[in-house]
Amino acid sequence: MPNGSLKKWLHSSSETDNREGKQQRLNLLQRINIAIDLACALDFLHHHCQTLIIHCDLKPRNVLLDHDLAAHFGDFGLARFHTKLSNPNHSSSIGIRGTVGYAAPDDDSKGTTDDMFVGDLNLHNFARMALPEHVIEIVDPILLSNDKEEE
């Protein structure tokens, strides 16, 4: 895919800057559109395929962005397939399973998981608890920057 993985865009560094030397950043609208693309893809895989497909390895590295920054899932190596008539306790998978350096879905992509995400606290509940008074404390600071080059 021409724009690489979502990880590259979310965790930009000098190694992932574009050819002009500018950092690649996603604005709020682009992030929302990527979330919508992924939600639609998950809905399709889970509800509209003849064989239910569960990806099992969703993370920014496995989200690929095309020329228009439309999001697509990649790396179905851990995927599980269920037929609608099959026993819900049975699934099948084919081939080698896993990703080299597999990280749990709640991994922050830096190799650690925050101790606060134990028990019933997950990312969804964490964000919901911040609404509406504390959103500014959890939002990505890049979204708050007022760079003239993005305007």
mmCIF file of N, CA and C in Angstrom, residues 33-34 37-38 63-73:
data_model
loop_
_atom_site.group_PDB
_atom_site.id
_atom_site.type_symbol
_atom_site.label_atom_id
_atom_site.label_comp_id
_atom_site.label_asym_id
_atom_site.label_seq_id
_atom_site.Cartn_x
_atom_site.Cartn_y
_atom_site.Cartn_z
ATOM 1 N N ASN A 33 -12.031 9.056 9.646
ATOM 2 C CA ASN A 33 -12.283 8.286 8.425
ATOM 3 C C ASN A 33 -11.613 6.919 8.472
ATOM 4 N N ILE A 34 -10.419 6.843 9.022
ATOM 5 C CA ILE A 34 -9.736 5.553 9.177
ATOM 6 C C ILE A 34 -10.520 4.661 10.138
ATOM 7 N N ASP A 37 -13.495 3.358 8.255
ATOM 8 C CA ASP A 37 -13.072 2.293 7.329
ATOM 9 C C ASP A 37 -12.887 0.972 8.066
ATOM 10 N N LEU A 38 -12.216 1.023 9.206
ATOM 11 C CA LEU A 38 -11.938 -0.202 9.963
ATOM 12 C C LEU A 38 -13.214 -0.787 10.552
ATOM 13 N N VAL A 63 -2.755 -2.389 9.901
ATOM 14 C CA VAL A 63 -3.696 -1.546 9.168
ATOM 15 C C VAL A 63 -2.892 -0.840 8.080
ATOM 16 N N LEU A 64 -3.260 -1.083 6.833
ATOM 17 C CA LEU A 64 -2.533 -0.519 5.698
ATOM 18 C C LEU A 64 -3.350 0.599 5.068
ATOM 19 N N LEU A 65 -2.670 1.667 4.653
ATOM 20 C CA LEU A 65 -3.337 2.844 4.101
ATOM 21 C C LEU A 65 -3.010 2.984 2.618
ATOM 22 N N ASP A 66 -4.061 3.113 1.805
ATOM 23 C CA ASP A 66 -3.842 3.257 0.365
ATOM 24 C C ASP A 66 -3.530 4.709 0.001
ATOM 25 N N HIS A 67 -3.533 5.006 -1.294
ATOM 26 C CA HIS A 67 -3.159 6.330 -1.787
ATOM 27 C C HIS A 67 -4.040 7.435 -1.191
ATOM 28 N N ASP A 68 -5.320 7.132 -0.949
ATOM 29 C CA ASP A 68 -6.264 8.111 -0.405
ATOM 30 C C ASP A 68 -6.399 8.017 1.112
ATOM 31 N N LEU A 69 -5.502 7.304 1.760
ATOM 32 C CA LEU A 69 -5.520 7.044 3.206
ATOM 33 C C LEU A 69 -6.739 6.230 3.636
ATOM 34 N N ALA A 70 -7.325 5.474 2.700
ATOM 35 C CA ALA A 70 -8.378 4.533 3.076
ATOM 36 C C ALA A 70 -7.703 3.347 3.760
ATOM 37 N N ALA A 71 -8.296 2.883 4.859
ATOM 38 C CA ALA A 71 -7.683 1.832 5.672
ATOM 39 C C ALA A 71 -8.125 0.441 5.225
ATOM 40 N N HIS A 72 -7.176 -0.487 5.259
ATOM 41 C CA HIS A 72 -7.415 -1.887 4.906
ATOM 42 C C HIS A 72 -6.687 -2.761 5.925
ATOM 43 N N PHE A 73 -7.332 -3.875 6.317
ATOM 44 C CA PHE A 73 -6.664 -4.806 7.220
ATOM 45 C C PHE A 73 -5.671 -5.660 6.443
#
